[in-house]
Each structure stands twice: as C-alpha cells, then as structure tokens.
Short mmCIF file of C-alpha atoms in Angstrom, two decimals:
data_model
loop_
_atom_site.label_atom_id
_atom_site.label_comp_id
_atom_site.label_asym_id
_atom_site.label_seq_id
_atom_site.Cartn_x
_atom_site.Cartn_y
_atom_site.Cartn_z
CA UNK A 179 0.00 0.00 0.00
CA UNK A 180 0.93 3.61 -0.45
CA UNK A 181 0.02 7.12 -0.17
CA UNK A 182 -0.04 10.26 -2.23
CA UNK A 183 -0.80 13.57 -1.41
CA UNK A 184 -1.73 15.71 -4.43
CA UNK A 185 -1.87 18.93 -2.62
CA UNK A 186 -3.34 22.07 -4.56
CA UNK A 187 -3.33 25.91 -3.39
CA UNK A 188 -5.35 25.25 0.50
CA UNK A 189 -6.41 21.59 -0.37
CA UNK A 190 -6.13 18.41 -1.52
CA UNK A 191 -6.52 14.48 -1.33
CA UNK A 192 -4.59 11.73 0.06
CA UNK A 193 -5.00 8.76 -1.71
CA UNK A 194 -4.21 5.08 -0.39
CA UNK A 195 -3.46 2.95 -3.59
CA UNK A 196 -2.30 -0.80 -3.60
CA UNK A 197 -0.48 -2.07 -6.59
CA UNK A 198 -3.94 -1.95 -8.66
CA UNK A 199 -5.87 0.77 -7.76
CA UNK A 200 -7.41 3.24 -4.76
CA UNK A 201 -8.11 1.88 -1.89
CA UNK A 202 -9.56 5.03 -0.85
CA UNK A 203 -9.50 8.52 -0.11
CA UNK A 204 -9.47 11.51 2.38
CA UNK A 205 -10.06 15.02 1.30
CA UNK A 206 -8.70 18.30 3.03
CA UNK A 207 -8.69 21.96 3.50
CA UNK A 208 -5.33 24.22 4.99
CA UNK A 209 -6.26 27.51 6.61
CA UNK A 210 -2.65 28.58 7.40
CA UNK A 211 -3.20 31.73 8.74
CA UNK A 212 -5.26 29.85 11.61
CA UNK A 213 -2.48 26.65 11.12
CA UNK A 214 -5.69 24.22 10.95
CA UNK A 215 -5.94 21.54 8.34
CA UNK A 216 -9.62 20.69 8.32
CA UNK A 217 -10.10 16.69 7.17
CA UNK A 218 -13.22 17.34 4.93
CA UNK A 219 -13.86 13.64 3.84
CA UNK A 220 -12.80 9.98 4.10
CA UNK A 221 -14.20 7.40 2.01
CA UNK A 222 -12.94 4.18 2.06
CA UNK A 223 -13.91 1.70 -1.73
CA UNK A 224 -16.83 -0.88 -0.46
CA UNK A 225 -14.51 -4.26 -1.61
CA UNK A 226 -12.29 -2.23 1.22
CA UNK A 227 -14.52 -1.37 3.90
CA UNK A 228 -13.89 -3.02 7.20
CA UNK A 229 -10.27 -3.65 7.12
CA UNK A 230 -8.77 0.15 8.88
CA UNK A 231 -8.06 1.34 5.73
CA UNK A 232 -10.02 4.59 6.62
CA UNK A 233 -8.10 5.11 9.97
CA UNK A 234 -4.48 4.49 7.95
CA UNK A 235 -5.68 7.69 6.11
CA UNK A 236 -6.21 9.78 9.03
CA UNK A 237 -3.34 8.59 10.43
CA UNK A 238 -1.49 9.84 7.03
CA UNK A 239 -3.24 12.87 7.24
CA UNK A 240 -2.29 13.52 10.60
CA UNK A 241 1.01 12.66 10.35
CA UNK A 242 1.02 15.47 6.84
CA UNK A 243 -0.38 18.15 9.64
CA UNK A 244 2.27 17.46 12.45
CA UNK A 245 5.01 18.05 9.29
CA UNK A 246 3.43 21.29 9.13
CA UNK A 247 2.75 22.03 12.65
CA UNK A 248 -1.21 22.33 11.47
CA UNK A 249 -3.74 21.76 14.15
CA UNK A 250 -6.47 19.18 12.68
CA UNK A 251 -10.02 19.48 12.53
CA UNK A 252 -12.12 16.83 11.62
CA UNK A 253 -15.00 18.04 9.85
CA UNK A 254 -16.07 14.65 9.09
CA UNK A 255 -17.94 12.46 11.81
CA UNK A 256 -15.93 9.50 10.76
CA UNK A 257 -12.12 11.23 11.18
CA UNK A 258 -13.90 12.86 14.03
CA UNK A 259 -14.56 9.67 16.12
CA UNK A 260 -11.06 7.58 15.31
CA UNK A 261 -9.51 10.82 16.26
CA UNK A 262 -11.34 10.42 19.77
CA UNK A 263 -10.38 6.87 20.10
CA UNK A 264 -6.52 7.84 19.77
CA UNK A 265 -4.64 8.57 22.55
CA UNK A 266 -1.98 9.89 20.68
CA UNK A 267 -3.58 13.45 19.16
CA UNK A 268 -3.72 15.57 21.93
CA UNK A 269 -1.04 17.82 20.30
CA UNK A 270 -2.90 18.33 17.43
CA UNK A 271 -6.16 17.60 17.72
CA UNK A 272 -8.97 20.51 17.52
CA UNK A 273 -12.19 19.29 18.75
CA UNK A 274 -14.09 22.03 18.21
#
C-alpha cells in the first residue's frame, strides 16, 4: 500500500493505492493563517470497507499536519470519532 498527497493551493486528497488501484480517499482543507488543516472527507472503496483502511488515512493525514505544525479538525464524523479513540492526538487535535 501507499500514499499520495496531491496537494493544490489550501487543499487536496490523500490517496491510499495498492499495486492496482485506490483503496480510498481523504479530502482536506489548509487555513494557514489559523495553522488548521480541516479533514473534509474519508471514504474508504466498499470491496475495502472493514479492514482500517479509513483510519491508515487519518493517520497519514495527521502525520502530513504534524510536518506542518497544522492543528487538525475533523470536519467529518468518521475522522472525528477515530480521532477520539486515539490517545496519541492531543497535540494536534482541535475538537471544536
């Protein structure tokens, strides 16, 4: 498996590919004069659902923010409740 970011201007999409095609995907938004990356969307292919595949791409997009000392907002209920089940966000995470 493997990511790519295609970041353009204050947004973009992290895709999670295997060696045939996406897995799935996680959309964002960067407001850096506030230093928040909002996590817009997470979808995750149906033959994919059920396997984490949708909390590796938070993780990735977390781990993008912390590169950029962003804090993250997830917009999206999903992100929003693996983000609460981490113990490991404090530093970044926005809940609000």
């Amino acid at each position: 498996m493997r990511f790519e970011n295609n970041k353009s201007g204050n947004g973009g999409v992290i895709t999670l590919n295997n060696e045939l095609k996406e897995i799935g995907r996680l959309t964002y938004t960067i407001f850096p004069e506030d230093s928040k990356f909002i996590i817009s969307f997470v979808l995750v292919h149906p033959e994919f659902e059920g396997r984490g595949m949708g909390k590796y791409l938070v993780e990735e997009a977390i781990k993008f923010a912390r590169e950029n000392n962003w804090k993250v907002y997830p917009h999206c209920s999903y992100a929003r409740s693996v983000m609460m089940r981490m113990n490991d966000v404090d530093d970044v995470f926005l809940n609000r």
